Coordinates of C-alpha atoms and ligand atoms in Angstrom, one line a residue:
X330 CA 12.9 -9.2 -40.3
X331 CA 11.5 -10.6 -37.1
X332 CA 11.3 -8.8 -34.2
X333 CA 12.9 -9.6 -30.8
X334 CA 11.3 -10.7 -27.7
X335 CA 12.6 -8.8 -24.6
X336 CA 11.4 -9.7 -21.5
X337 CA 12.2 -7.7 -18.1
X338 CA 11.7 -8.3 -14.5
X339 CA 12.8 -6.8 -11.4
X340 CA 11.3 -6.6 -7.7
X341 CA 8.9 -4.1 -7.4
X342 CA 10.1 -0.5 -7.2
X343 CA 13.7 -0.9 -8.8
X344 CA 12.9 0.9 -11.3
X345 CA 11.9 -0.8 -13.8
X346 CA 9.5 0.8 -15.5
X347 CA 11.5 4.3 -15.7
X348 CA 14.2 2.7 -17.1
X349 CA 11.6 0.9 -19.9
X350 CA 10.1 4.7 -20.3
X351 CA 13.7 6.4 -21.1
X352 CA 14.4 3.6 -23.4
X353 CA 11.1 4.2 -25.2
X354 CA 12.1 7.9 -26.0
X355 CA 15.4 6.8 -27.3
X356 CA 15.1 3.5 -29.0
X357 CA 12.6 3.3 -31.7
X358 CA 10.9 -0.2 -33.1
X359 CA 10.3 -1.5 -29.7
X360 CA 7.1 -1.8 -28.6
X361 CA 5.8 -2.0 -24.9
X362 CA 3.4 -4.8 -24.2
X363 CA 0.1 -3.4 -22.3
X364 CA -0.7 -5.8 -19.6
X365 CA -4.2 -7.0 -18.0
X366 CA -4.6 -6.4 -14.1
X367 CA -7.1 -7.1 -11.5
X368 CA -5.0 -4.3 -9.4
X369 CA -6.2 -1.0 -9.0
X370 CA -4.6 2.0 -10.9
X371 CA -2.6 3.7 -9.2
X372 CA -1.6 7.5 -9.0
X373 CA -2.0 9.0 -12.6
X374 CA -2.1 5.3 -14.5
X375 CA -4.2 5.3 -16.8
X376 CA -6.6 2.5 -18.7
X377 CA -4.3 1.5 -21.8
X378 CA -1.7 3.4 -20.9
X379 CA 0.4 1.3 -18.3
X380 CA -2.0 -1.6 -18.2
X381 CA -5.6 -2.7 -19.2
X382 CA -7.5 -2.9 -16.2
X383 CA -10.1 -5.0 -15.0
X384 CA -11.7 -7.2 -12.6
X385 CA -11.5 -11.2 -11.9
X386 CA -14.2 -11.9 -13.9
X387 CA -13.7 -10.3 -16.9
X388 CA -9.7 -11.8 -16.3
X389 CA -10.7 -15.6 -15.5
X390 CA -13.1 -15.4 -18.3
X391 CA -10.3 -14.2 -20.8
X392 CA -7.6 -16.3 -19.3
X393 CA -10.1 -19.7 -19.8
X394 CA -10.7 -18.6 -23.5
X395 CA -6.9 -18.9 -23.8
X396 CA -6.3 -15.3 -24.7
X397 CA -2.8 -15.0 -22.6
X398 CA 0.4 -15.8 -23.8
X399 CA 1.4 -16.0 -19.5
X400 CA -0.4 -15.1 -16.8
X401 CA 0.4 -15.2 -12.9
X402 CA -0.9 -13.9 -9.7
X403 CA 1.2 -11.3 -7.7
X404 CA 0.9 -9.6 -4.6
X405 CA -3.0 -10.9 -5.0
X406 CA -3.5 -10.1 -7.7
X407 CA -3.6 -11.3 -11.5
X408 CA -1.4 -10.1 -14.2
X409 CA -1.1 -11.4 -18.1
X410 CA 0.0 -11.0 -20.9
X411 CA -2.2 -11.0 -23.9
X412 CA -1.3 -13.1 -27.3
X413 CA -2.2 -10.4 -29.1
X414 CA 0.5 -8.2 -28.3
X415 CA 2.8 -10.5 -29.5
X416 CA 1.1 -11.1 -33.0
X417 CA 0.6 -7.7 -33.1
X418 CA 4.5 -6.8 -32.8
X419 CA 5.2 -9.6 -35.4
X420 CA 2.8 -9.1 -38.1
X421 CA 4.9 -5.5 -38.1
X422 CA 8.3 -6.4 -37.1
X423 CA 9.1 -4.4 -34.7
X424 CA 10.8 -5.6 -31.4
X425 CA 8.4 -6.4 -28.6
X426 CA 9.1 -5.8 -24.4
X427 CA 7.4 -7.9 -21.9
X428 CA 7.3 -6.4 -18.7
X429 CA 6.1 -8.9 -16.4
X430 CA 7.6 -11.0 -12.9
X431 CA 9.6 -13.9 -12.6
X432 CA 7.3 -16.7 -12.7
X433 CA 5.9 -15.1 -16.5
X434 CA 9.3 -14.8 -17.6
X435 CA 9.8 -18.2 -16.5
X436 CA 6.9 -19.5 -19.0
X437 CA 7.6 -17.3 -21.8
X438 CA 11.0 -18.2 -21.5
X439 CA 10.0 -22.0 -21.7
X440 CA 7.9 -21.3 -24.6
X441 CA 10.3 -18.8 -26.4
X442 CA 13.8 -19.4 -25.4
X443 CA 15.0 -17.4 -28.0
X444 CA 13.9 -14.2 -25.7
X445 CA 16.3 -11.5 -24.6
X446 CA 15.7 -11.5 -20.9
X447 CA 17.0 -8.8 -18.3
X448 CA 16.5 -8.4 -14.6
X449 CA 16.9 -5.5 -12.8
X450 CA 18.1 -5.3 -9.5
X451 CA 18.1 -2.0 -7.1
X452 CA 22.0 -1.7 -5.5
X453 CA 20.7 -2.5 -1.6
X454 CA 17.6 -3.5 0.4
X455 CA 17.6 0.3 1.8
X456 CA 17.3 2.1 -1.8
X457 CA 15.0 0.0 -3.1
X458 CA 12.7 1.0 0.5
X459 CA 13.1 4.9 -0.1
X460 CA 12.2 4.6 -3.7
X461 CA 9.3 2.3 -3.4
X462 CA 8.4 4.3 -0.3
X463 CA 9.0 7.5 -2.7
X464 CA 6.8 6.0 -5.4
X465 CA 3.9 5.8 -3.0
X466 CA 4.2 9.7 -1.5
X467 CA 4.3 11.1 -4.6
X468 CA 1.0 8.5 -5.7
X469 CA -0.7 10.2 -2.7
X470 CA -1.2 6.9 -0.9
X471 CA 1.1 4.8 1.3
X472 CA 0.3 1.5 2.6
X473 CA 2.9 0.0 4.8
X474 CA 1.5 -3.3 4.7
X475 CA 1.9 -3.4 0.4
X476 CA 5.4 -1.5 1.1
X477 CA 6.2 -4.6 3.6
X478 CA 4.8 -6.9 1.2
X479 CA 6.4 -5.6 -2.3
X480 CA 10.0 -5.5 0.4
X481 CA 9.5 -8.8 1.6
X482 CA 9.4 -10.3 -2.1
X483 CA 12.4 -8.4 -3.3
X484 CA 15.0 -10.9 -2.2
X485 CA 13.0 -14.1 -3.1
X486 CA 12.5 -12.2 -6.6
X487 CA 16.5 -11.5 -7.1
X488 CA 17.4 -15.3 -6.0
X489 CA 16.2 -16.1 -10.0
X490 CA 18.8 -13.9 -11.2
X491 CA 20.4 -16.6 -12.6
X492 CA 17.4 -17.7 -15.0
X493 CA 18.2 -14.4 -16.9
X494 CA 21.2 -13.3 -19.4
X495 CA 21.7 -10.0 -19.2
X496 CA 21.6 -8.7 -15.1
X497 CA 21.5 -4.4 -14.9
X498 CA 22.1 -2.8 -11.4
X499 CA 20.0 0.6 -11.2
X500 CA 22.0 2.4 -9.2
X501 CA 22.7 5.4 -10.9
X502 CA 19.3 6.3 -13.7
X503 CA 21.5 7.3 -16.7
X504 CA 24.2 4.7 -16.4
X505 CA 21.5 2.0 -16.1
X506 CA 19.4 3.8 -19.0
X507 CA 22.8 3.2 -21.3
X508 CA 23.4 -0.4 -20.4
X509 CA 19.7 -1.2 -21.5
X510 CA 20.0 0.8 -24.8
X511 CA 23.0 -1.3 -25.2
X512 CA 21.4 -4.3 -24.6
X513 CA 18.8 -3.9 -27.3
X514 CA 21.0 -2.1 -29.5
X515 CA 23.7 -4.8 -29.5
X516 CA 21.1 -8.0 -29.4
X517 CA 19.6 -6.6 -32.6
X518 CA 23.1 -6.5 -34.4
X519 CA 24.1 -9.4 -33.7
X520 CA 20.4 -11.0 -34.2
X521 CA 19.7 -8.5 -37.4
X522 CA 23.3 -7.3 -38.1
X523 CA 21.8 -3.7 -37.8
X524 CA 24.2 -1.5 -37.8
X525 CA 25.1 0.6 -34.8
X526 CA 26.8 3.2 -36.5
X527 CA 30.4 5.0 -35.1
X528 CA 29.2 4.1 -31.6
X529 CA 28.9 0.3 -32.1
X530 CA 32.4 -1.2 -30.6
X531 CA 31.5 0.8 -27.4
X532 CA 27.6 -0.2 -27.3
X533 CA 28.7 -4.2 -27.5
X534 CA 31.0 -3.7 -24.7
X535 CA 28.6 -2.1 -22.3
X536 CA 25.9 -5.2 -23.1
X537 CA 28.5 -7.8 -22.9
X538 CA 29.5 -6.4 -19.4
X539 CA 25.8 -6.7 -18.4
X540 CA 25.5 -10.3 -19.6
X541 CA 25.0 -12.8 -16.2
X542 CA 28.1 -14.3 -16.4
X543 CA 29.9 -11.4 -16.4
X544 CA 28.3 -9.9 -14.1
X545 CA 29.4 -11.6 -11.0
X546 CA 32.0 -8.9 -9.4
X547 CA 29.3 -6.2 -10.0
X548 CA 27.0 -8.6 -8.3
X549 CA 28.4 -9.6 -5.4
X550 CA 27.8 -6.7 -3.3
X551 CA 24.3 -6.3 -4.0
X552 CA 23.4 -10.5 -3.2
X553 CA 25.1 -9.6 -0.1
X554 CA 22.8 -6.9 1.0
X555 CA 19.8 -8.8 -0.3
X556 CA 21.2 -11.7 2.1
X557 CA 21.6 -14.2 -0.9
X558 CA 25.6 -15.1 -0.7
X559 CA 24.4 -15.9 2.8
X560 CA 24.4 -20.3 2.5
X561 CA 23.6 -20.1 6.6
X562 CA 20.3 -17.8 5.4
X563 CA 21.4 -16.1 9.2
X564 CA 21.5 -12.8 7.8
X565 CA 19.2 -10.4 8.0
X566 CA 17.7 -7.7 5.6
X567 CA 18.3 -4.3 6.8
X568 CA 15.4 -2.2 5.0
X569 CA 16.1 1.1 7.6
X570 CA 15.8 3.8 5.5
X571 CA 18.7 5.9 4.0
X572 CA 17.9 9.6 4.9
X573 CA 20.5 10.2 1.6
X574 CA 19.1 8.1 -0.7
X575 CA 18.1 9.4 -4.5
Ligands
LIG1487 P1 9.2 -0.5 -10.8 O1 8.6 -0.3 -12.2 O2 10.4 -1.4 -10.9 O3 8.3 -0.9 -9.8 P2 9.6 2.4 -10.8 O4 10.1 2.7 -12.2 O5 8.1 2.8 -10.5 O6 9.8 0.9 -10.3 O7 10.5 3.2 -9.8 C1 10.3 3.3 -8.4 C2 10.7 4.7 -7.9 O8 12.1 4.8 -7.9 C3 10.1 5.8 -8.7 O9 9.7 6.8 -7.8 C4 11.2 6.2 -9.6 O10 11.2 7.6 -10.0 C5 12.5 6.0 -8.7 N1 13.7 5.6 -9.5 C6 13.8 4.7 -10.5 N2 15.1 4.5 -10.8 C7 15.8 5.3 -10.0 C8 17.2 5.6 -9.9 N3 18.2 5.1 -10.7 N4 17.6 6.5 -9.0 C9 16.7 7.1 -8.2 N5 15.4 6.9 -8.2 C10 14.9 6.0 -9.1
LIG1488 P1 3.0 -3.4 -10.4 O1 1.8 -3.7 -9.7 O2 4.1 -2.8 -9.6 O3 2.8 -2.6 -11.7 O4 3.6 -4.8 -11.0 C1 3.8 -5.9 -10.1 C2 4.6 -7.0 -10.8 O5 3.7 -7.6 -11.8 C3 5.9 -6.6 -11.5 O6 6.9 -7.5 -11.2 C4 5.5 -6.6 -12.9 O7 6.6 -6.9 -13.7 C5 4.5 -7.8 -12.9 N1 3.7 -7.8 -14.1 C6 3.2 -6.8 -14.8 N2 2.5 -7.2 -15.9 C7 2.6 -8.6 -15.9 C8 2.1 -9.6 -16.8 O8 1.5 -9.4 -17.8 N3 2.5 -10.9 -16.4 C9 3.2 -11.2 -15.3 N4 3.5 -12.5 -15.1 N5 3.7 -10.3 -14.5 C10 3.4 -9.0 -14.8

């Protein structure tokens, strides 16, 4: 049985990668693709853990022997994707997760269009402040110009939306946690017809609901505060933060 390619993206701080670590503990067979990055670890991250790190060197040298599936450069710095994760996942079947930004997801998706991709979005411009601003506190270390910068990107990043079938809003942690599971759950029964057991009819719904198209109603809102459904482009983010948020 071959495995499935999932790929994720989201602007920085959404949330992504907690919602990709509670999936982990309750979905088994997917593996977690450990990235190369010229970026410095940061707060507990650990080498081989969250990513390989390295320096530009070592990553040019790599990238010019062709050992990346995708790589791109954000926020200055570079990010890939080695091949081998991929033949590693397939040589064992098990289902494979790519976390990596929009312009990677863009190649893999040309390469592999028979990926599962998912973006995830934060519910307003202000949330997605407190918890990247959060993030940094509890790191030890907050930069306001990388907080500006990883802000400023956020509403460029959601404008691809579109490029990506199934959309989750993380608003609230254990709804969004559920929509994902259902996601992988119900793209491997209909891909594998894997069984999903008594809670199957409920687990298809939730993933269809999250699929782009049906998503619009959901979405509205949140393009709104990201300034998106604004065709004049006259609006402006409002990234005050939310003394209530999480
Ligand atoms: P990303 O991987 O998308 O950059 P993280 O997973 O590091 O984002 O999350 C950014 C911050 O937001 C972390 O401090 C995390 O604990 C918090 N967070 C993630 N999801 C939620 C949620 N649904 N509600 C409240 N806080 C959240
Ligand atoms: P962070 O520095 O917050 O861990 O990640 C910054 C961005 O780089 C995120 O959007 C993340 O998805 C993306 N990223 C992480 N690994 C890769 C990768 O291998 N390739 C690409 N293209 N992007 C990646």
């Amino acid at each position: 049985m071959a495995g499935i390619l999932f790929i994720i993206s989201a602007p920085s701080g959404s949330g992504k990668s907690t919602l990709v670590s509670e999936l982990r503990k309750q979905v088994s067979g997917v593996d977690f693709s450990i990235s190369w990055t010229t970026r410095a670890p940061r707060g507990s991250e650990e080498h081989g853990r969250e990513y390989y790190f390295t320096n530009r060197e070592e990553f040019e040298r790599m990238r010019d022997a062709g050992m990346f599936l995708e790589h791109a450069e954000v926020f200055g710095n570079y990010y890939g994707t080695a091949r081998h994760s991929l033949e590693e996942a397939r040589k064992i079947g098990h289902d494979l997760l790519l976390d990596i930004d929009v312009q990677g997801a863009a190649k893999v998706r040309a390469a592999m269009p028979e990926a599962v991709s998912i973006f995830v979005m934060p519910p307003n411009p202000k949330v997605l402040r407190t918890r990247l601003r959060n993030r940094s506190r509890a790191e030890g270390q907050v930069n306001e110009s990388e907080l500006y910068r990883r802000l400023s990107e956020a509403s460029k990043e959601i404008e691809n939306y579109r490029d990506y079938g199934y959309i989750l809003v993380n608003d609230i942690l254990d709804r969004a946690v559920a929509q994902l599971e259902a996601i992988v759950l119900a793209e491997r029964y209909y891909r594998n017809s894997e069984p999903i057991a008594y809670r199957s009819r409920r687990v298809l719904e939730v993933a269809a609901a999250c699929r782009q198209p049906n998503s619009q109603e959901r979405l509205k809102p949140v393009l709104e505060a990201f300034g998106i459904l604004n065709p004049s482009g006259q609006q402006q983010l409002n990234f005050e933060e939310d003394s209530d948020d999480d």
